[in-house]
Amino acid sequence: DKSPTSPVGGIFHRLSNLRKSAPRIKKRSMSKKLSFSFDKEEEITEIFQIKDTEIPSKPCSVSQIREYIKTDELKQAYVNLLSLRLDIQQKRGALEEGASDVDLVNKETDIRMLFDTLKNKIADIVRSSTLQSVNKELLAQVVTIVLEENKKSEMMLGWMEMWRNAVRDGVRDTLKKVHLDKPEQNTSWLAVHLGLLGKAVEDDLKRVKAELHSSYPKDFNVFETYVSCYNEVVEEHSKELLEKVTEAKDYYTLLDFIIHRYPSDLRTEQGAVKLEQDFLNKIKNAYFDRVMEDFKAALKNIIILERDEVWKTKKTPDRTDDGFLTSHVNMDICQLIASYSRQLIEIDENHGKLFVRFSLEELHQFHKRFEEEFRQHTRSLLTSDLLDLYLWVNYHITYINTFLLLKEQMQCYRESCLTEVVQLEKDVDEVTQRLRQTLMDHFKTDIKPYINGMMTKKWIKTDEDFTEVTSRIESYSGLCKSMRNPASQIFVNDVHYYVIKEYVAQLMKKKYSCKNTKNEEAADKMRTQWKELRKLFQEMGSSLDWLYPLGNYVSDIIGMENEKSIKDILHPLVSDYPDISKKQMSAVLYFRDNGFSLERHQVINQFNLIKRDTGNIIHERSFFIDMEVFCSFSLH
């Protein structure tokens, strides 16, 4: 056991330092309300003395001493015990060496039993001294006896340690009286209990300061002893409570009480027993592990909620005030991380930072699970029902926006968790790219039949297929306005690039070759359609301006009447699109064919010369490089 004045630190001391940084806790001035006062120190010293004249020359009977103890006449009991002790010592000294006296042995047994009874009585008085009004006269007798016995013993810790143990037992009695619900009876069982416990500790220490302090001499360090005992007992009690704790909120409540709400304004810097660091770390680590489990479960629940409340019910996605499709997923995740990390930081800054790092790592798996569940539960929307199809597209845009916002919102952790944020950015880029690509694949499938109908005899006569293509582009144009940048810009550019490439690619398939003056008619149609496509993509905000001249070059080549005019177009064509091949150029000329194969041969020769001269020029863009030509064309 430690001395009541042991200078080790404690909960009171350590937690007070932590609370200095917590503005929400108002610290009261202990020096004004609860300062020590020893103005009556000399008077107290006089009271706490036994004069030799008070010890009777002949002790009363054992039964009478026992009665004195029973009726709280402790001083009378004690002075008679002192008299009995002297009597025994004198008789023992008078015996010859080796002699024995049965009556003396019985008296020695009696005095041991009487002192044990007195000790127990004193312990009971000390133990209950804060639970009821203090009988100062009786307490003075207790203090007198303890001091006197310590004077007579070389083992100073005997009676003082008994007194301290009695104080600690009284503290235990106080805490046992604090109401405690079972967790299944009240979800706030721990918060309620600790609130009552803190009040009980505070009230008890105030009573010690106001009523007990003046009854003890300075050497007892009575207030510090009570503080020290409360530290010990509260730690014991906390260990018992910890066995009942299973939820994060209760771990937080226990730690918050220990660190922030324990009534440290009622203790002094001296005499506080330090809470075992291993025990405190045990609670912190258990809290951290519980929070991580809850966070993982919350991420799973986010997916479940989207599945049950959105995808299965075909709920229309919400929109922001500026028209973007949105979900609650990103905000739910942000709030989870912010809330948990804030609470952890209040308890331990390092644990708070560690949680942010681990939560960002956990999002790596979340993206994969979310995408898998999303695809599985929205696949059924890909039907002939236009409303279902429209919803399917909107869902993809919604989650593209959601993850883009999540990426943006996680930037606040970039400085402290650079590696994890960089990985999250990579994950978000990948998942949004896959969602965009899914939309793009659907768009391609949707317009493919109509694009394949171009550069044919039917195409020259009717705009039916082209109208279907532009109608679908316009539909996606409206949808793109609901998609956030940079995904929207990338998607618009992808659509633009694909449509133009497929449009030109139809010339490579030898589906039709103009005869007579049909080439002029085809060129006019191509020029008109190209202007319409250009207008559409400009309205959509495409940044691929370099694609626009191609339609003019191709339509001019197809519509030209003589060789020289075509040769004049070859230079800017090859300059702007240097990856165009001889076969691809031949395919364009084949579509234009008006029966002059020799002229076509001369154009190709000129094309080859231009390509040779520009062969070493490095161009940052490609268009024709992977465009397949489906047949070889005769140049004669």
Phi, psi and omega in degrees: 000147180272151174294148177300339180255017180302129187276022178285153180286176180202187179305312183303312184292310185294317184287332176297318179297320179294325184287345180300334182266005183252097186294340184285345179262116181274120184270124180272157182276110180286330184295331182276317187270327191230031183286148177292146176222124182240035180298332183255026185302316182295319180298318179296319180300321178297319182295321186272056177217143173253121179273146181302328181293343181276349181273118181295149180290332178231123181289153175284181184290161178299318180295324179291318177299318179298323179292320176303315180297317182297323183265017176067019174270068191292323181296317178298318179297318186290314182295328176288327174294321177297319178296318178296320179298317179296320180298316179295318180298319181294316180292323178295323180289333182281341180290143175291153182301127179090352180280161181224146179228115184298319180297322179293319178299319179295320179295322178296321177295317180299315184292325176297316181294321180293319177295323176297318178296318179296317178301315180297320179296314179299317180299320179295320180295312179297318183300324184260007188292339177262355183267352182209172179299138186280128169273095188297326179295317179293320180294325177297322177295319178301311182297320179301313182296316180299315180295317182297318181291326177292327178296325187274353185243139173286335178274090187294340186277350185303287183286325177296322179291325174299317179297316181296319178298324178294319175302314181296321178295323177295322176297318178299319179299320179299314183290328180294334181281348181287129184298137179220113175282161170280148181305325181285346180273330187207120181297337179259027185306317185284319179298318179296314182298314182292328175297316178292322180295315179300320178294320180296317178299314182298313181297320181295316181291327175295321179294321177300314182294319186278324190247322187272329187303318183288348180269358182239144172288165186301323185298341180287339183046053192298316183294315179298325179295316177297319178300313180299316180295321178296322176300313180298312186288322177296323176296316176302314182295323179297323178295322177293318179295322183301328179294337181267347186278131177228340185256151182301321183297327180281325172300315180298316181300316180295314180293320180297321177295313182296318188271323189245329193247357175294135190290069183287348178286356179253020179235163175257170180291337184266150169079008180273134179272129184286134174295133181304126182297324179298320180292316179298318178296325178299316179294315181300315181293321178296320177297315180299314180298320180295319179297317179297320177297317179295322180295316178298317179295323180294322177297318177297321181293328176300316179295318180298318179296317177298319180297311187279326187258347182240296188293313183290327181269358182056044180288134178290131180298151176283164177234149174281172180298332179265015168092002180277139174293142186211162174225175179269358189300309184296320180291323177299316180295314180300317181293323177299310182297315182295316183293309181296316182294323179297316179293321179294320180296325177299330180269313182204116185301320181295320178294323178297316179293321180295323179297317180302316180297313181292324181292323176294322176295323181293332178296337177301316178284327181300316181301318181294313181296319181298313182297318179298313180295320181298312181296320182295320187265359176243359180299328182292346180282347180279075180234186178282350178289116185296326180294318177296319181295318178297320179294319179301315178296316181297324177299317179298316179295320180304314185278337168299312179298318182301312184285331174296318178294320178300316178301317180293318183289336180279357180295339180295343179259006186298317184294319184273337183224059187302311184301315183290322179292320177299318178295320178297318177301317178297315180299315180296317179300320181291315182291321178291327177295320180292321178295318176298316182295324177298316176297319181295318179297321178294319178299316180299314180298324183292320186262350185306313182300327183279323176293324179295342179276001182269165183059038176235174178298320179297322182300322180295327186274332186220153178259014187304308182294319180296322178298321177297320179296310182295326177299318180288325175297317180297322178298314180290333177298317177295321180292325181296334178291343178268358184255138181280153171282153005276356183299320181298315180296317179297316182294316178300315179297321179296317179297314180302309182300315183296313183298314181295318181295316179292325178299311180290326183298337179295336178290340184274359191257005177051044178273338185198145175226127185292142176239152179056238183257014180297336181297324179292320178296317179295320180296318178299316180296315181298319181297317179295314181294323180297320178297321180293318177296319179299318179297316180300312185285333173292320177294327178285344178092023178300140178259007182272061180300333184293347178278338188298319182295337186301318181298322179293317179300310185294314181294325177293317179299316181295325185268351182294147181264334185229162184298317185298319181297321179295317180301326180294333181277337186298320182301305179295327179298309181292326179296317182278331183227071188292349181272002177293136185259170177299317179297319181292321176296321179296324180295319178297317180293327178297317179297326182282341194321121174243022175100358181257079181294327179297318178298320179297321179298318180293322178297318181295320177300316178297320178300317180296321179296316180296317179298321180295319182291331182255013187297332184266001180283127178273124182246136185281346183240153175227148179223312186271348195302325181248021179272116186280138173259125191274355176204163175263144186249136177287136179263007182240000000 
